[in-house]
């Protein structure tokens, strides 16, 4: 054997498969840069200027818009409304979606038809869903008033959107009706990935249905739950169609996205609306980061 080992061949930086993967990734990066990152940077830059068609010039004003947003009572109310929508939507979609997924998981025949019927509200455009519910909430001829009078809960027609808390809840219900099917599908996929042998082992150990759900089901669908919670929160943060169609620009039900629209396109304060949209984007990213981190921790293998 030679005293001097033969030099190892120098490893190429990129082999053929790596170049192929890079060729697939580069167009996506360019597309994302042009359609996502570019507009985000432009919006952030414009939010630091005064862009107002009623006033000449676009001077640099720094963080003045962000300071004004902190003092704006309409923006503050829109944030509070949006927070209420997020809490109601996340709770109802998670609980309702998990219950629906558990029921669908137990169905052996006709599951595809039940699943198709469940997905229908999510498949319809949000404007269509909101218009249907606008008829349901109609104070004179709406289905809700008529049903409540039939069962004797009310004696005369009720104007549902006169009360602030009730209006928030009813708008949130319309959003939940549209988005709950997506949560159901996500959790149903997570449930179907659990091996049946684990439930048999739990029964042999004396675990009842509640304990099996707590010890087997919940830990194994935690990743799916995190994904469902993430999409529920982000979609609730960006709620617009339902609130706008059901109650218009009313401050009692106005969402933060509706406030962005009103600031930028109705009040013609473009850079002010851009600054608010940046804050909405940051809030959504922070929430998404929390959930994505949770999913990573639950799904990684040491």
Coordinates of C-alpha atoms in Angstrom, one line a residue:
X1 CA 0.0 0.0 0.0
X2 CA 1.4 3.4 -0.9
X3 CA 2.6 5.7 1.8
X4 CA 0.9 8.5 0.2
X5 CA -2.9 8.2 -0.2
X6 CA -4.3 9.1 -3.5
X7 CA -5.9 12.6 -3.6
X8 CA -9.6 12.4 -3.5
X9 CA -11.4 13.7 -6.5
X10 CA -12.6 17.3 -6.1
X11 CA -16.3 17.3 -5.6
X12 CA -18.2 19.4 -8.0
X13 CA -20.2 22.2 -6.4
X14 CA -23.4 21.3 -8.3
X15 CA -24.2 18.0 -10.0
X16 CA -26.8 17.5 -12.7
X17 CA -29.8 17.0 -10.3
X18 CA -28.8 20.2 -8.4
X19 CA -28.8 22.2 -11.6
X20 CA -32.1 20.8 -12.6
X21 CA -33.6 21.7 -9.2
X22 CA -32.1 25.2 -9.5
X23 CA -33.7 25.6 -12.9
X24 CA -37.1 24.8 -11.5
X25 CA -36.7 27.1 -8.5
X26 CA -35.4 30.2 -10.3
X27 CA -38.6 30.9 -12.2
X28 CA -40.6 30.7 -9.0
X29 CA -38.2 33.0 -7.2
X30 CA -38.4 35.5 -10.1
X31 CA -42.2 35.2 -10.1
X32 CA -42.5 35.7 -6.3
X33 CA -40.1 38.6 -6.5
X34 CA -42.1 40.3 -9.2
X35 CA -45.6 39.6 -7.8
X36 CA -45.0 39.6 -4.0
X37 CA -41.7 41.0 -2.7
X38 CA -41.5 43.8 -5.2
X39 CA -45.0 45.2 -4.4
X40 CA -44.3 44.8 -0.7
X41 CA -41.1 46.8 -0.8
X42 CA -42.8 49.4 -3.0
X43 CA -45.7 49.7 -0.6
X44 CA -43.4 50.0 2.4
X45 CA -41.4 52.7 0.7
X46 CA -44.5 54.6 -0.4
X47 CA -45.9 54.5 3.2
X48 CA -43.0 56.6 4.2
X49 CA -44.0 59.4 1.9
X50 CA -47.1 61.6 1.6
X51 CA -49.0 60.5 -1.5
X52 CA -52.1 62.5 -1.8
X53 CA -53.8 63.5 -5.1
X54 CA -55.2 66.6 -3.5
X55 CA -51.7 67.9 -2.5
X56 CA -48.8 68.3 -4.8
X57 CA -45.5 66.4 -4.4
X58 CA -44.6 63.2 -2.5
X59 CA -42.3 64.4 0.3
X60 CA -40.6 61.9 2.6
X61 CA -42.3 62.0 6.0
X62 CA -40.8 59.0 7.6
X63 CA -43.0 57.2 10.2
X64 CA -45.6 60.0 10.5
X65 CA -48.3 57.9 9.0
X66 CA -47.6 55.1 11.5
X67 CA -47.7 57.6 14.4
X68 CA -51.1 58.9 13.1
X69 CA -52.5 55.4 12.8
X70 CA -51.8 54.9 16.5
X71 CA -54.0 57.9 17.4
X72 CA -56.8 57.3 14.8
X73 CA -60.0 56.2 16.7
X74 CA -61.5 54.6 13.5
X75 CA -58.4 52.5 13.1
X76 CA -58.5 51.5 16.7
X77 CA -62.1 50.4 16.4
X78 CA -61.4 48.5 13.3
X79 CA -58.6 46.6 15.0
X80 CA -60.9 45.8 17.9
X81 CA -63.6 44.5 15.5
X82 CA -61.0 42.4 13.7
X83 CA -59.7 41.0 16.9
X84 CA -63.3 40.0 17.8
X85 CA -63.8 38.4 14.4
X86 CA -60.5 36.4 14.8
X87 CA -61.5 35.1 18.3
X88 CA -65.0 34.1 17.2
X89 CA -63.8 32.6 13.9
X90 CA -60.9 30.6 15.3
X91 CA -62.9 29.1 18.2
X92 CA -66.0 28.2 16.1
X93 CA -64.1 26.9 13.1
X94 CA -61.7 24.8 15.2
X95 CA -64.4 23.3 17.4
X96 CA -67.0 22.9 14.6
X97 CA -64.4 21.7 12.1
X98 CA -63.0 19.1 14.5
X99 CA -66.5 17.9 15.3
X100 CA -67.4 17.6 11.6
X101 CA -64.2 15.9 10.8
X102 CA -64.7 13.3 13.6
X103 CA -68.2 12.6 12.3
X104 CA -67.1 12.3 8.7
X105 CA -64.2 10.0 9.8
X106 CA -66.8 7.6 11.3
X107 CA -68.9 7.5 8.2
X108 CA -68.2 4.4 6.1
X109 CA -70.7 4.8 3.2
X110 CA -71.5 7.9 1.3
X111 CA -68.6 9.9 2.8
X112 CA -67.7 11.4 -0.6
X113 CA -71.2 12.9 -0.9
X114 CA -71.3 14.3 2.6
X115 CA -67.8 15.7 2.0
X116 CA -69.0 17.4 -1.2
X117 CA -72.0 18.9 0.6
X118 CA -69.7 20.1 3.4
X119 CA -67.3 21.8 1.0
X120 CA -70.0 23.6 -0.9
X121 CA -70.1 26.8 1.2
X122 CA -66.3 27.1 0.9
X123 CA -66.4 26.5 -2.9
X124 CA -68.9 29.3 -3.5
X125 CA -67.6 32.9 -3.9
X126 CA -67.6 34.9 -0.6
X127 CA -69.8 37.5 -2.2
X128 CA -72.5 34.9 -3.0
X129 CA -72.4 33.5 0.5
X130 CA -72.7 37.0 2.0
X131 CA -75.7 37.9 -0.3
X132 CA -77.5 34.7 0.8
X133 CA -76.9 35.5 4.4
X134 CA -78.0 39.1 3.8
X135 CA -81.4 37.7 2.8
X136 CA -81.4 35.4 5.9
X137 CA -80.8 38.4 8.2
X138 CA -83.3 40.7 6.4
X139 CA -85.4 42.3 9.2
X140 CA -88.7 42.2 7.3
X141 CA -88.7 39.0 5.2
X142 CA -85.6 37.2 6.4
X143 CA -85.5 33.5 7.2
X144 CA -84.0 34.0 10.6
X145 CA -86.8 36.2 11.9
X146 CA -89.5 33.9 10.4
X147 CA -87.9 30.8 12.0
X148 CA -87.6 32.5 15.4
X149 CA -91.3 33.6 15.3
X150 CA -92.4 30.1 14.3
X151 CA -90.8 28.6 17.4
X152 CA -92.0 31.5 19.6
X153 CA -88.7 33.0 20.6
X154 CA -89.6 36.4 19.3
X155 CA -92.9 38.1 18.7
X156 CA -91.9 40.7 16.1
X157 CA -89.2 41.2 13.5
X158 CA -85.8 42.1 14.8
X159 CA -83.3 44.4 13.2
X160 CA -80.2 42.3 13.9
X161 CA -77.5 44.9 13.0
X162 CA -78.7 47.6 15.4
X163 CA -76.7 46.0 18.3
X164 CA -72.9 46.2 18.1
X165 CA -72.1 42.9 19.7
X166 CA -74.8 41.1 17.8
X167 CA -73.7 42.6 14.5
X168 CA -70.1 41.4 15.1
X169 CA -71.2 37.9 16.0
X170 CA -73.6 37.6 12.9
X171 CA -70.9 38.8 10.5
X172 CA -68.4 36.3 12.1
X173 CA -71.0 33.5 11.7
X174 CA -71.2 34.2 7.9
X175 CA -67.4 34.0 7.7
X176 CA -67.3 30.8 9.8
X177 CA -70.0 29.2 7.6
X178 CA -67.7 29.8 4.6
X179 CA -64.4 28.8 6.1
X180 CA -65.3 25.9 8.4
X181 CA -65.3 23.4 5.5
X182 CA -61.6 24.1 4.9
X183 CA -60.8 23.4 8.6
X184 CA -62.9 20.2 8.4
X185 CA -61.0 18.9 5.4
X186 CA -57.6 19.6 7.0
X187 CA -58.5 17.9 10.2
X188 CA -60.2 15.0 8.4
X189 CA -56.9 14.4 6.5
X190 CA -55.1 14.4 9.8
X191 CA -57.5 11.9 11.4
X192 CA -57.3 9.5 8.5
X193 CA -53.5 9.4 8.8
X194 CA -53.8 7.9 12.3
X195 CA -53.2 4.1 12.3
X196 CA -56.2 2.1 13.6
X197 CA -53.8 -0.1 15.6
X198 CA -53.2 2.7 18.0
X199 CA -56.9 2.8 18.9
X200 CA -57.0 -0.9 19.3
X201 CA -54.0 -0.7 21.7
X202 CA -55.7 2.0 23.7
X203 CA -58.8 -0.1 24.1
X204 CA -56.7 -3.0 25.3
X205 CA -55.2 -0.7 27.9
X206 CA -58.6 0.1 29.1
X207 CA -58.9 3.6 27.6
X208 CA -62.4 4.8 26.9
X209 CA -63.5 7.1 23.9
X210 CA -62.7 10.3 25.8
X211 CA -59.3 9.1 27.0
X212 CA -58.4 7.7 23.6
X213 CA -59.3 11.0 22.0
X214 CA -57.2 12.9 24.5
X215 CA -54.2 10.5 24.5
X216 CA -54.2 9.4 20.9
X217 CA -56.2 11.6 18.6
X218 CA -55.2 15.1 19.8
X219 CA -51.4 14.5 19.9
X220 CA -51.4 12.9 16.5
X221 CA -53.5 15.7 14.8
X222 CA -51.6 18.5 16.5
X223 CA -49.8 19.4 13.2
X224 CA -53.1 19.5 11.4
X225 CA -54.7 21.6 14.2
X226 CA -51.8 24.1 13.9
X227 CA -52.3 24.4 10.1
X228 CA -56.1 24.8 10.6
X229 CA -55.6 27.5 13.3
X230 CA -53.1 29.3 11.1
X231 CA -55.5 29.5 8.1
X232 CA -58.4 30.4 10.3
X233 CA -56.5 33.3 11.9
X234 CA -55.1 34.7 8.7
X235 CA -58.4 34.5 6.8
X236 CA -60.2 36.2 9.7
X237 CA -57.5 38.9 9.8
X238 CA -58.2 39.6 6.1
X239 CA -62.0 39.5 6.4
X240 CA -63.7 42.0 4.1
X241 CA -66.4 40.7 1.8
X242 CA -68.9 39.5 4.4
X243 CA -68.6 42.6 6.6
X244 CA -68.8 45.0 3.7
X245 CA -71.8 43.4 2.0
X246 CA -73.8 42.8 5.3
X247 CA -73.2 46.2 7.0
X248 CA -71.4 48.4 4.5
X249 CA -68.9 50.9 6.0
X250 CA -70.5 50.9 9.5
X251 CA -67.8 51.5 12.1
X252 CA -69.5 48.9 14.3
X253 CA -68.6 46.0 12.0
X254 CA -65.7 47.6 10.0
X255 CA -62.7 45.3 9.6
X256 CA -59.1 46.5 9.4
X257 CA -59.0 45.6 5.7
X258 CA -62.1 47.6 5.1
X259 CA -60.4 50.5 6.9
X260 CA -57.5 50.2 4.5
X261 CA -59.8 50.4 1.6
X262 CA -61.6 53.4 3.0
X263 CA -58.4 55.2 3.8
X264 CA -56.8 54.6 0.5
X265 CA -59.6 54.7 -2.0
X266 CA -62.5 56.6 -0.4
X267 CA -60.5 59.2 1.5
X268 CA -57.8 59.3 -1.2
X269 CA -55.0 59.1 1.4
X270 CA -53.0 56.4 -0.5
X271 CA -49.9 56.4 1.6
X272 CA -51.9 56.4 4.8
X273 CA -53.7 53.3 3.6
X274 CA -50.4 51.7 2.5
X275 CA -49.0 52.2 6.0
X276 CA -52.1 50.5 7.5
X277 CA -51.8 47.6 5.1
X278 CA -48.2 47.2 6.1
X279 CA -49.3 46.8 9.7
X280 CA -51.9 44.3 8.7
X281 CA -49.3 42.3 6.8
X282 CA -46.9 42.3 9.8
X283 CA -49.7 41.1 12.1
X284 CA -50.6 38.3 9.7
X285 CA -46.9 37.3 9.3
X286 CA -46.4 37.2 13.1
X287 CA -49.4 35.0 13.7
X288 CA -48.4 32.7 10.8
X289 CA -44.9 32.5 12.1
X290 CA -46.2 31.3 15.5
X291 CA -48.2 28.6 13.9
X292 CA -45.6 27.5 11.5
X293 CA -43.1 27.2 14.3
X294 CA -45.5 25.1 16.2
X295 CA -46.0 22.8 13.2
X296 CA -42.3 22.5 12.8
X297 CA -41.8 21.5 16.4
X298 CA -44.6 18.9 16.2
X299 CA -43.5 17.3 13.0
X300 CA -39.7 17.3 13.1
X301 CA -37.9 14.1 14.0
X302 CA -34.8 14.2 16.3

